[in-house]
Amino acid sequence: MSTKTAEGDRLDAARSYKEAWRKWGPYLSERQWGTVREDYSENGDAWNFFTHDQARSRAYRWGEDGIAGISDDKQRLCFALALWNGKDPILKERLFGLTNSEGNHGEDVKEYYFYLDSTPTHSYMKYLYKYPQVAYPYADLVDTNRRRTKNDMEYELLDTGVFNEDRYFDVFVEYAKDGPEDILVRITAANRGPEPAELHLLPTLWFRNDWSSWIAQSNRAPEKPNLQQILGLTGTSAVAATHSLLGKLILFLRRRSSAALHRERNKPRTAFPGTKEREPLREGWH
């Protein structure tokens, strides 16, 4: 005899379209850079047309990416975790890997991350990311793998020595839904090293660009959405995310956290071949 569970009830409600329990889930890409979806090169060179290095400044055209991220099922509003250990030259906002020409066995992600748990409706999810306490060896991974042949072993992140003496953080990200659009996020960092180390946790909220002129009229948002810091409940700070198709959603943070608008300012450039529109600035709330 089957036993009814709370998750079973949520599944029934989702299947019957009574409640949208699956509207929010792990739909944010792990890598959007270097994909054919973002390739507008004349020679079909997707890897070099949109690189990992460019991804922190350029706005994507067809999707977004992030670490331990979630979004709505149309990927209009995105939430993910960025990190900084005080040593890296850039924020750790997305997974890094080798392109097809850089890896001795082709493309290969060079990170350690684990999907630990998830219910069918994503009412609970748990993710683990292992973040080194020393500078991430971007150049070493590229240069060493390029020198190796297809007969050699791959040069992995563990081989670089950045995890020596267990000098890394285990960063856990958990999501739990109290309702279809009421989501609690808990981020827990554990220092596995022998001494205290610096770590900045930067939960980030942003909209995918679905309002620019390159978007087909049938898929384009009627107006540009808005992120605005507002007065939160007692003991919290808050950011309101307003979208013409999603409505108004609010991200609450504990008071000891602070919210700040980050805008990557770079020299204007043409966004894509055949358009006169300028490259949109990448921005979001940390």
Short mmCIF file of N, CA, C and O in Angstrom, two decimals, residues 104-105 144-145 147-155:
data_model
loop_
_atom_site.label_atom_id
_atom_site.label_comp_id
_atom_site.label_asym_id
_atom_site.label_seq_id
_atom_site.Cartn_x
_atom_site.Cartn_y
_atom_site.Cartn_z
N ASN A 104 44.12 18.46 -23.80
CA ASN A 104 44.75 17.41 -24.60
C ASN A 104 43.78 16.30 -24.95
O ASN A 104 44.05 15.48 -25.83
N HIS A 105 42.62 16.27 -24.28
CA HIS A 105 41.55 15.34 -24.64
C HIS A 105 40.26 16.10 -24.96
O HIS A 105 39.16 15.57 -24.79
N THR A 144 49.70 23.96 -19.15
CA THR A 144 50.18 22.59 -18.96
C THR A 144 49.41 21.60 -19.82
O THR A 144 50.00 20.70 -20.43
N ASN A 145 48.10 21.75 -19.90
CA ASN A 145 47.32 20.83 -20.73
C ASN A 145 47.63 20.99 -22.21
O ASN A 145 47.61 20.02 -22.97
N ARG A 147 50.47 21.59 -23.48
CA ARG A 147 51.75 20.95 -23.77
C ARG A 147 51.64 19.43 -23.80
O ARG A 147 52.54 18.75 -24.31
N ARG A 148 50.59 18.89 -23.27
CA ARG A 148 50.43 17.45 -23.21
C ARG A 148 49.80 16.90 -24.49
O ARG A 148 49.03 17.58 -25.16
N THR A 149 50.13 15.68 -24.81
CA THR A 149 49.60 15.04 -26.01
C THR A 149 48.38 14.20 -25.65
O THR A 149 48.06 14.01 -24.47
N LYS A 150 47.73 13.68 -26.67
CA LYS A 150 46.54 12.86 -26.41
C LYS A 150 46.89 11.56 -25.70
O LYS A 150 46.01 10.90 -25.14
N ASN A 151 48.17 11.18 -25.71
CA ASN A 151 48.60 9.97 -25.02
C ASN A 151 48.93 10.21 -23.54
O ASN A 151 49.16 9.26 -22.79
N ASP A 152 48.94 11.49 -23.13
CA ASP A 152 49.25 11.83 -21.75
C ASP A 152 47.99 11.90 -20.90
O ASP A 152 46.89 12.09 -21.42
N MET A 153 48.18 11.76 -19.60
CA MET A 153 47.07 11.98 -18.67
C MET A 153 46.70 13.46 -18.67
O MET A 153 47.53 14.33 -18.94
N GLU A 154 45.43 13.75 -18.38
CA GLU A 154 45.01 15.15 -18.26
C GLU A 154 45.58 15.77 -16.98
O GLU A 154 45.77 15.08 -15.98
N TYR A 155 45.86 17.05 -17.04
CA TYR A 155 46.35 17.80 -15.89
C TYR A 155 45.15 18.40 -15.18
O TYR A 155 44.49 19.30 -15.70
#
